[in-house]
Structures are given as C-alpha cells and as structure tokens.
Amino acid sequence: GYLGGQSFVPLDVDASLSLSPETSRALVGNQQLVIATVTDVENQNQPLVGVRVDYVISGVHPRRGSVRTDTSGQANILIDGFTPGVDTITASAIGETDTSTIHWIDGTPTIAVLSPQYGDESDAGRTVLISGKVASGSPDARVVSVTFDGQGQ
C-alpha cells in the first residue's frame, strides 16, 4: 500500500474504459446504476484497481463527480431520477472516454371512469360493468392491470 490510502496506476498502460449499460430506461423516482469498467488492454483485459474515473452528468439531473475502481476494475455511478427526460453520463479515466444514456420515464398512469357515472348507486351483490380509459403516463410504459377496491372509492 501507499501512505494515505493512495494507489497509483502506471500512466503508460493501454487502458480501456467502458460504461454499462450503454442506454437504459428507468422510472422517475428510482435510481439507475451505471458501471464504469477499466481494464488493461495489453494484459488480457485485466482489471485496473484504484483508477480514478471522473464523470459528468448532463441533462435533467446535472452533476459531476469521481469514483475509484475496485478489485474488479469497476466503479459504480448511481444516479437518482427525479425528473422525466434524458441524462448523458460521460466518464473518463487514463485518457479514455465513454458515454451512457438514461431515459427517465414518468410512469404515473391516469384513470378516467366513463360509466357508471360518479354518484350512481347499485344494489349490494349486483354485478356492475365499469368502463373507462387508462393512460400509462409515458409512451414507453404500458398498463398491465387495473384493480378497483369495490368500495366505491
């Protein structure tokens, strides 16, 4: 080891940097993990440990930072998604650069009940046909099911 917890990677290394996933979709309100992997190309893509990876996020969640690779040559960049839109993550390490794109989707659905009309009453135990429209909240999201609680609420 080195004093102060430092580690050094030779500058003459032929490194490769890749971000994964290249492109992803995530729901607003969640986090998305982007993994930076740094390897030594001339040494059978062996992981490079302790490499500083600088990153810049441009888009709806702008920020910058740096992370260090672990024993697998990987460094985690975790992005919190609060706003629909697109983020581009640009990372660089040892002279190499790569990008990843996140499409943040607002998947909040809307439901409009067309019949029965609001305030209509029905006898207990009677079957009632409910019709309406459901919108997923995003062209990239789909509605899988809709459940009513049967309590008229």
mmCIF file with all atom_site columns, C-alpha atoms in Angstrom:
data_model
loop_
_atom_site.group_PDB
_atom_site.id
_atom_site.type_symbol
_atom_site.label_atom_id
_atom_site.label_alt_id
_atom_site.label_comp_id
_atom_site.label_asym_id
_atom_site.label_entity_id
_atom_site.label_seq_id
_atom_site.pdbx_PDB_ins_code
_atom_site.Cartn_x
_atom_site.Cartn_y
_atom_site.Cartn_z
_atom_site.occupancy
_atom_site.B_iso_or_equiv
_atom_site.pdbx_formal_charge
_atom_site.auth_seq_id
_atom_site.auth_comp_id
_atom_site.auth_asym_id
_atom_site.auth_atom_id
_atom_site.pdbx_PDB_model_num
ATOM 1   C CA . GLY A 1 1   ? 0.000   0.000  0.000   1.00 0.00 ? 1   GLY A CA 1
ATOM 2   C CA . TYR A 1 2   ? 0.811   3.662  -0.132  1.00 0.00 ? 2   TYR A CA 1
ATOM 3   C CA . LEU A 1 3   ? 0.576   6.271  2.590   1.00 0.00 ? 3   LEU A CA 1
ATOM 4   C CA . GLY A 1 4   ? -2.799  7.953  2.955   1.00 0.00 ? 4   GLY A CA 1
ATOM 5   C CA . GLY A 1 5   ? -4.678  5.167  1.177   1.00 0.00 ? 5   GLY A CA 1
ATOM 6   C CA . GLN A 1 6   ? -3.397  6.212  -2.225  1.00 0.00 ? 6   GLN A CA 1
ATOM 7   C CA . SER A 1 7   ? -2.853  3.824  -5.079  1.00 0.00 ? 7   SER A CA 1
ATOM 8   C CA . PHE A 1 8   ? -1.191  4.505  -8.395  1.00 0.00 ? 8   PHE A CA 1
ATOM 9   C CA . VAL A 1 9   ? -1.644  3.033  -11.859 1.00 0.00 ? 9   VAL A CA 1
ATOM 10  C CA . PRO A 1 10  ? 1.200   3.328  -14.381 1.00 0.00 ? 10  PRO A CA 1
ATOM 11  C CA . LEU A 1 11  ? 0.444   6.098  -16.897 1.00 0.00 ? 11  LEU A CA 1
ATOM 12  C CA . ASP A 1 12  ? 1.869   4.114  -19.819 1.00 0.00 ? 12  ASP A CA 1
ATOM 13  C CA . VAL A 1 13  ? -0.860  1.475  -19.544 1.00 0.00 ? 13  VAL A CA 1
ATOM 14  C CA . ASP A 1 14  ? -3.041  0.851  -22.623 1.00 0.00 ? 14  ASP A CA 1
ATOM 15  C CA . ALA A 1 15  ? -6.372  1.140  -20.823 1.00 0.00 ? 15  ALA A CA 1
ATOM 16  C CA . SER A 1 16  ? -9.935  0.586  -21.916 1.00 0.00 ? 16  SER A CA 1
ATOM 17  C CA . LEU A 1 17  ? -12.923 2.313  -20.297 1.00 0.00 ? 17  LEU A CA 1
ATOM 18  C CA . SER A 1 18  ? -16.493 1.194  -20.861 1.00 0.00 ? 18  SER A CA 1
ATOM 19  C CA . LEU A 1 19  ? -19.793 2.235  -19.304 1.00 0.00 ? 19  LEU A CA 1
ATOM 20  C CA . SER A 1 20  ? -22.636 -0.209 -18.880 1.00 0.00 ? 20  SER A CA 1
ATOM 21  C CA . PRO A 1 21  ? -25.432 -0.090 -19.745 1.00 0.00 ? 21  PRO A CA 1
ATOM 22  C CA . GLU A 1 22  ? -24.885 1.975  -22.886 1.00 0.00 ? 22  GLU A CA 1
ATOM 23  C CA . THR A 1 23  ? -28.537 3.004  -22.924 1.00 0.00 ? 23  THR A CA 1
ATOM 24  C CA . SER A 1 24  ? -31.225 2.381  -20.324 1.00 0.00 ? 24  SER A CA 1
ATOM 25  C CA . ARG A 1 25  ? -34.752 3.346  -19.289 1.00 0.00 ? 25  ARG A CA 1
ATOM 26  C CA . ALA A 1 26  ? -35.704 3.986  -15.683 1.00 0.00 ? 26  ALA A CA 1
ATOM 27  C CA . LEU A 1 27  ? -38.833 5.155  -13.900 1.00 0.00 ? 27  LEU A CA 1
ATOM 28  C CA . VAL A 1 28  ? -38.772 8.586  -12.290 1.00 0.00 ? 28  VAL A CA 1
ATOM 29  C CA . GLY A 1 29  ? -38.423 8.212  -8.520  1.00 0.00 ? 29  GLY A CA 1
ATOM 30  C CA . ASN A 1 30  ? -35.879 5.392  -8.813  1.00 0.00 ? 30  ASN A CA 1
ATOM 31  C CA . GLN A 1 31  ? -32.116 5.110  -9.101  1.00 0.00 ? 31  GLN A CA 1
ATOM 32  C CA . GLN A 1 32  ? -30.115 3.864  -12.062 1.00 0.00 ? 32  GLN A CA 1
ATOM 33  C CA . LEU A 1 33  ? -26.674 2.292  -11.725 1.00 0.00 ? 33  LEU A CA 1
ATOM 34  C CA . VAL A 1 34  ? -24.035 2.889  -14.399 1.00 0.00 ? 34  VAL A CA 1
ATOM 35  C CA . ILE A 1 35  ? -20.881 0.782  -14.063 1.00 0.00 ? 35  ILE A CA 1
ATOM 36  C CA . ALA A 1 36  ? -17.537 2.038  -15.328 1.00 0.00 ? 36  ALA A CA 1
ATOM 37  C CA . THR A 1 37  ? -15.063 -0.752 -16.099 1.00 0.00 ? 37  THR A CA 1
ATOM 38  C CA . VAL A 1 38  ? -11.357 -0.032 -16.606 1.00 0.00 ? 38  VAL A CA 1
ATOM 39  C CA . THR A 1 39  ? -9.072  -2.763 -17.935 1.00 0.00 ? 39  THR A CA 1
ATOM 40  C CA . ASP A 1 40  ? -5.501  -3.171 -19.190 1.00 0.00 ? 40  ASP A CA 1
ATOM 41  C CA . VAL A 1 41  ? -5.826  -3.997 -22.900 1.00 0.00 ? 41  VAL A CA 1
ATOM 42  C CA . GLU A 1 42  ? -2.217  -5.190 -23.271 1.00 0.00 ? 42  GLU A CA 1
ATOM 43  C CA . ASN A 1 43  ? -2.551  -7.540 -20.305 1.00 0.00 ? 43  ASN A CA 1
ATOM 44  C CA . GLN A 1 44  ? -5.546  -9.651 -21.438 1.00 0.00 ? 44  GLN A CA 1
ATOM 45  C CA . ASN A 1 45  ? -8.034  -7.028 -20.204 1.00 0.00 ? 45  ASN A CA 1
ATOM 46  C CA . GLN A 1 46  ? -7.027  -7.487 -16.582 1.00 0.00 ? 46  GLN A CA 1
ATOM 47  C CA . PRO A 1 47  ? -8.931  -5.110 -14.269 1.00 0.00 ? 47  PRO A CA 1
ATOM 48  C CA . LEU A 1 48  ? -7.137  -1.941 -13.214 1.00 0.00 ? 48  LEU A CA 1
ATOM 49  C CA . VAL A 1 49  ? -7.610  -1.330 -9.483  1.00 0.00 ? 49  VAL A CA 1
ATOM 50  C CA . GLY A 1 50  ? -7.772  2.093  -7.839  1.00 0.00 ? 50  GLY A CA 1
ATOM 51  C CA . VAL A 1 51  ? -8.186  4.084  -11.046 1.00 0.00 ? 51  VAL A CA 1
ATOM 52  C CA . ARG A 1 52  ? -9.978  7.411  -10.654 1.00 0.00 ? 52  ARG A CA 1
ATOM 53  C CA . VAL A 1 53  ? -12.949 7.697  -13.013 1.00 0.00 ? 53  VAL A CA 1
ATOM 54  C CA . ASP A 1 54  ? -14.238 11.252 -13.451 1.00 0.00 ? 54  ASP A CA 1
ATOM 55  C CA . TYR A 1 55  ? -17.786 11.699 -14.693 1.00 0.00 ? 55  TYR A CA 1
ATOM 56  C CA . VAL A 1 56  ? -20.126 14.469 -15.790 1.00 0.00 ? 56  VAL A CA 1
ATOM 57  C CA . ILE A 1 57  ? -23.896 14.037 -15.969 1.00 0.00 ? 57  ILE A CA 1
ATOM 58  C CA . SER A 1 58  ? -25.597 16.426 -18.365 1.00 0.00 ? 58  SER A CA 1
ATOM 59  C CA . GLY A 1 59  ? -29.341 16.551 -18.833 1.00 0.00 ? 59  GLY A CA 1
ATOM 60  C CA . VAL A 1 60  ? -32.184 16.623 -16.316 1.00 0.00 ? 60  VAL A CA 1
ATOM 61  C CA . HIS A 1 61  ? -30.009 15.624 -13.300 1.00 0.00 ? 61  HIS A CA 1
ATOM 62  C CA . PRO A 1 62  ? -26.726 17.502 -13.894 1.00 0.00 ? 62  PRO A CA 1
ATOM 63  C CA . ARG A 1 63  ? -23.753 16.865 -11.623 1.00 0.00 ? 63  ARG A CA 1
ATOM 64  C CA . ARG A 1 64  ? -20.131 15.816 -11.690 1.00 0.00 ? 64  ARG A CA 1
ATOM 65  C CA . GLY A 1 65  ? -18.009 13.584 -9.516  1.00 0.00 ? 65  GLY A CA 1
ATOM 66  C CA . SER A 1 66  ? -15.382 10.897 -9.384  1.00 0.00 ? 66  SER A CA 1
ATOM 67  C CA . VAL A 1 67  ? -15.226 7.290  -8.226  1.00 0.00 ? 67  VAL A CA 1
ATOM 68  C CA . ARG A 1 68  ? -12.416 4.721  -7.969  1.00 0.00 ? 68  ARG A CA 1
ATOM 69  C CA . THR A 1 69  ? -12.336 1.252  -9.442  1.00 0.00 ? 69  THR A CA 1
ATOM 70  C CA . ASP A 1 70  ? -12.477 -1.763 -7.125  1.00 0.00 ? 70  ASP A CA 1
ATOM 71  C CA . THR A 1 71  ? -10.616 -5.080 -7.382  1.00 0.00 ? 71  THR A CA 1
ATOM 72  C CA . SER A 1 72  ? -12.779 -5.976 -10.398 1.00 0.00 ? 72  SER A CA 1
ATOM 73  C CA . GLY A 1 73  ? -11.765 -2.778 -12.192 1.00 0.00 ? 73  GLY A CA 1
ATOM 74  C CA . GLN A 1 74  ? -15.310 -1.462 -11.747 1.00 0.00 ? 74  GLN A CA 1
ATOM 75  C CA . ALA A 1 75  ? -16.659 1.762  -10.278 1.00 0.00 ? 75  ALA A CA 1
ATOM 76  C CA . ASN A 1 76  ? -20.335 2.460  -9.577  1.00 0.00 ? 76  ASN A CA 1
ATOM 77  C CA . ILE A 1 77  ? -22.049 5.693  -10.593 1.00 0.00 ? 77  ILE A CA 1
ATOM 78  C CA . LEU A 1 78  ? -25.516 5.868  -9.016  1.00 0.00 ? 78  LEU A CA 1
ATOM 79  C CA . ILE A 1 79  ? -27.976 8.409  -10.410 1.00 0.00 ? 79  ILE A CA 1
ATOM 80  C CA . ASP A 1 80  ? -31.195 9.459  -8.666  1.00 0.00 ? 80  ASP A CA 1
ATOM 81  C CA . GLY A 1 81  ? -34.001 10.155 -11.135 1.00 0.00 ? 81  GLY A CA 1
ATOM 82  C CA . PHE A 1 82  ? -36.470 12.817 -10.022 1.00 0.00 ? 82  PHE A CA 1
ATOM 83  C CA . THR A 1 83  ? -37.435 14.333 -13.366 1.00 0.00 ? 83  THR A CA 1
ATOM 84  C CA . PRO A 1 84  ? -38.572 12.844 -16.686 1.00 0.00 ? 84  PRO A CA 1
ATOM 85  C CA . GLY A 1 85  ? -36.126 13.378 -19.539 1.00 0.00 ? 85  GLY A CA 1
ATOM 86  C CA . VAL A 1 86  ? -32.667 12.269 -20.608 1.00 0.00 ? 86  VAL A CA 1
ATOM 87  C CA . ASP A 1 87  ? -29.296 12.184 -18.841 1.00 0.00 ? 87  ASP A CA 1
ATOM 88  C CA . THR A 1 88  ? -25.987 11.576 -20.589 1.00 0.00 ? 88  THR A CA 1
ATOM 89  C CA . ILE A 1 89  ? -23.129 10.318 -18.415 1.00 0.00 ? 89  ILE A CA 1
ATOM 90  C CA . THR A 1 90  ? -19.655 10.991 -19.807 1.00 0.00 ? 90  THR A CA 1
ATOM 91  C CA . ALA A 1 91  ? -16.842 9.256  -17.933 1.00 0.00 ? 91  ALA A CA 1
ATOM 92  C CA . SER A 1 92  ? -13.085 9.483  -18.428 1.00 0.00 ? 92  SER A CA 1
ATOM 93  C CA . ALA A 1 93  ? -10.091 7.638  -16.997 1.00 0.00 ? 93  ALA A CA 1
ATOM 94  C CA . ILE A 1 94  ? -6.461  7.300  -18.100 1.00 0.00 ? 94  ILE A CA 1
ATOM 95  C CA . GLY A 1 95  ? -7.120  9.190  -21.331 1.00 0.00 ? 95  GLY A CA 1
ATOM 96  C CA . GLU A 1 96  ? -10.162 7.109  -22.312 1.00 0.00 ? 96  GLU A CA 1
ATOM 97  C CA . THR A 1 97  ? -13.779 8.337  -22.514 1.00 0.00 ? 97  THR A CA 1
ATOM 98  C CA . ASP A 1 98  ? -17.155 6.610  -22.812 1.00 0.00 ? 98  ASP A CA 1
ATOM 99  C CA . THR A 1 99  ? -20.819 7.613  -22.514 1.00 0.00 ? 99  THR A CA 1
ATOM 100 C CA . SER A 1 100 ? -24.081 6.151  -21.251 1.00 0.00 ? 100 SER A CA 1
ATOM 101 C CA . THR A 1 101 ? -27.606 7.489  -21.692 1.00 0.00 ? 101 THR A CA 1
ATOM 102 C CA . ILE A 1 102 ? -30.558 7.161  -19.298 1.00 0.00 ? 102 ILE A CA 1
ATOM 103 C CA . HIS A 1 103 ? -34.128 7.867  -20.422 1.00 0.00 ? 103 HIS A CA 1
ATOM 104 C CA . TRP A 1 104 ? -36.171 8.753  -17.324 1.00 0.00 ? 104 TRP A CA 1
ATOM 105 C CA . ILE A 1 105 ? -39.836 7.818  -17.763 1.00 0.00 ? 105 ILE A CA 1
ATOM 106 C CA . ASP A 1 106 ? -42.719 9.239  -15.751 1.00 0.00 ? 106 ASP A CA 1
ATOM 107 C CA . GLY A 1 107 ? -44.835 6.115  -15.499 1.00 0.00 ? 107 GLY A CA 1
ATOM 108 C CA . THR A 1 108 ? -47.665 7.565  -13.392 1.00 0.00 ? 108 THR A CA 1
ATOM 109 C CA . PRO A 1 109 ? -50.903 6.362  -15.011 1.00 0.00 ? 109 PRO A CA 1
ATOM 110 C CA . THR A 1 110 ? -54.180 8.270  -15.217 1.00 0.00 ? 110 THR A CA 1
ATOM 111 C CA . ILE A 1 111 ? -57.590 6.605  -14.996 1.00 0.00 ? 111 ILE A CA 1
ATOM 112 C CA . ALA A 1 112 ? -60.897 8.056  -16.195 1.00 0.00 ? 112 ALA A CA 1
ATOM 113 C CA . VAL A 1 113 ? -64.065 6.092  -15.336 1.00 0.00 ? 113 VAL A CA 1
ATOM 114 C CA . LEU A 1 114 ? -66.741 6.700  -18.014 1.00 0.00 ? 114 LEU A CA 1
ATOM 115 C CA . SER A 1 115 ? -69.519 4.547  -16.556 1.00 0.00 ? 115 SER A CA 1
ATOM 116 C CA . PRO A 1 116 ? -71.174 4.223  -14.214 1.00 0.00 ? 116 PRO A CA 1
ATOM 117 C CA . GLN A 1 117 ? -71.388 7.973  -13.609 1.00 0.00 ? 117 GLN A CA 1
ATOM 118 C CA . TYR A 1 118 ? -69.999 9.394  -10.367 1.00 0.00 ? 118 TYR A CA 1
ATOM 119 C CA . GLY A 1 119 ? -72.652 9.082  -7.653  1.00 0.00 ? 119 GLY A CA 1
ATOM 120 C CA . ASP A 1 120 ? -74.600 6.251  -9.340  1.00 0.00 ? 120 ASP A CA 1
ATOM 121 C CA . GLU A 1 121 ? -75.680 3.605  -6.882  1.00 0.00 ? 121 GLU A CA 1
ATOM 122 C CA . SER A 1 122 ? -76.049 -0.140 -7.230  1.00 0.00 ? 122 SER A CA 1
ATOM 123 C CA . ASP A 1 123 ? -77.623 -2.871 -5.120  1.00 0.00 ? 123 ASP A CA 1
ATOM 124 C CA . ALA A 1 124 ? -75.263 -4.957 -2.996  1.00 0.00 ? 124 ALA A CA 1
ATOM 125 C CA . GLY A 1 125 ? -74.190 -8.178 -4.719  1.00 0.00 ? 125 GLY A CA 1
ATOM 126 C CA . ARG A 1 126 ? -75.097 -6.904 -8.178  1.00 0.00 ? 126 ARG A CA 1
ATOM 127 C CA . THR A 1 127 ? -72.503 -7.133 -10.930 1.00 0.00 ? 127 THR A CA 1
ATOM 128 C CA . VAL A 1 128 ? -71.650 -3.748 -12.416 1.00 0.00 ? 128 VAL A CA 1
ATOM 129 C CA . LEU A 1 129 ? -69.760 -3.193 -15.653 1.00 0.00 ? 129 LEU A CA 1
ATOM 130 C CA . ILE A 1 130 ? -67.180 -0.430 -15.286 1.00 0.00 ? 130 ILE A CA 1
ATOM 131 C CA . SER A 1 131 ? -65.790 1.201  -18.401 1.00 0.00 ? 131 SER A CA 1
ATOM 132 C CA . GLY A 1 132 ? -63.162 3.846  -18.796 1.00 0.00 ? 132 GLY A CA 1
ATOM 133 C CA . LYS A 1 133 ? -59.790 4.850  -20.160 1.00 0.00 ? 133 LYS A CA 1
ATOM 134 C CA . VAL A 1 134 ? -56.331 4.296  -18.749 1.00 0.00 ? 134 VAL A CA 1
ATOM 135 C CA . ALA A 1 135 ? -53.218 6.148  -19.934 1.00 0.00 ? 135 ALA A CA 1
ATOM 136 C CA . SER A 1 136 ? -49.813 4.865  -18.883 1.00 0.00 ? 136 SER A CA 1
ATOM 137 C CA . GLY A 1 137 ? -48.199 8.271  -18.387 1.00 0.00 ? 137 GLY A CA 1
ATOM 138 C CA . SER A 1 138 ? -45.486 7.569  -20.936 1.00 0.00 ? 138 SER A CA 1
ATOM 139 C CA . PRO A 1 139 ? -45.277 6.205  -24.461 1.00 0.00 ? 139 PRO A CA 1
ATOM 140 C CA . ASP A 1 140 ? -42.546 3.857  -23.173 1.00 0.00 ? 140 ASP A CA 1
ATOM 141 C CA . ALA A 1 141 ? -44.663 2.374  -20.357 1.00 0.00 ? 141 ALA A CA 1
ATOM 142 C CA . ARG A 1 142 ? -47.684 0.115  -20.568 1.00 0.00 ? 142 ARG A CA 1
ATOM 143 C CA . VAL A 1 143 ? -50.591 -0.559 -18.226 1.00 0.00 ? 143 VAL A CA 1
ATOM 144 C CA . VAL A 1 144 ? -50.672 -4.191 -17.146 1.00 0.00 ? 144 VAL A CA 1
ATOM 145 C CA . SER A 1 145 ? -53.782 -4.222 -14.972 1.00 0.00 ? 145 SER A CA 1
ATOM 146 C CA . VAL A 1 146 ? -56.275 -2.003 -13.152 1.00 0.00 ? 146 VAL A CA 1
ATOM 147 C CA . THR A 1 147 ? -57.880 -3.050 -9.867  1.00 0.00 ? 147 THR A CA 1
ATOM 148 C CA . PHE A 1 148 ? -60.929 -1.457 -8.207  1.00 0.00 ? 148 PHE A CA 1
ATOM 149 C CA . ASP A 1 149 ? -61.499 -1.959 -4.490  1.00 0.00 ? 149 ASP A CA 1
ATOM 150 C CA . GLY A 1 150 ? -65.281 -2.415 -4.789  1.00 0.00 ? 150 GLY A CA 1
ATOM 151 C CA . GLN A 1 151 ? -65.902 0.153  -2.065  1.00 0.00 ? 151 GLN A CA 1
ATOM 152 C CA . GLY A 1 152 ? -66.886 2.965  -4.411  1.00 0.00 ? 152 GLY A CA 1
ATOM 153 C CA . GLN A 1 153 ? -63.759 4.924  -3.588  1.00 0.00 ? 153 GLN A CA 1
#
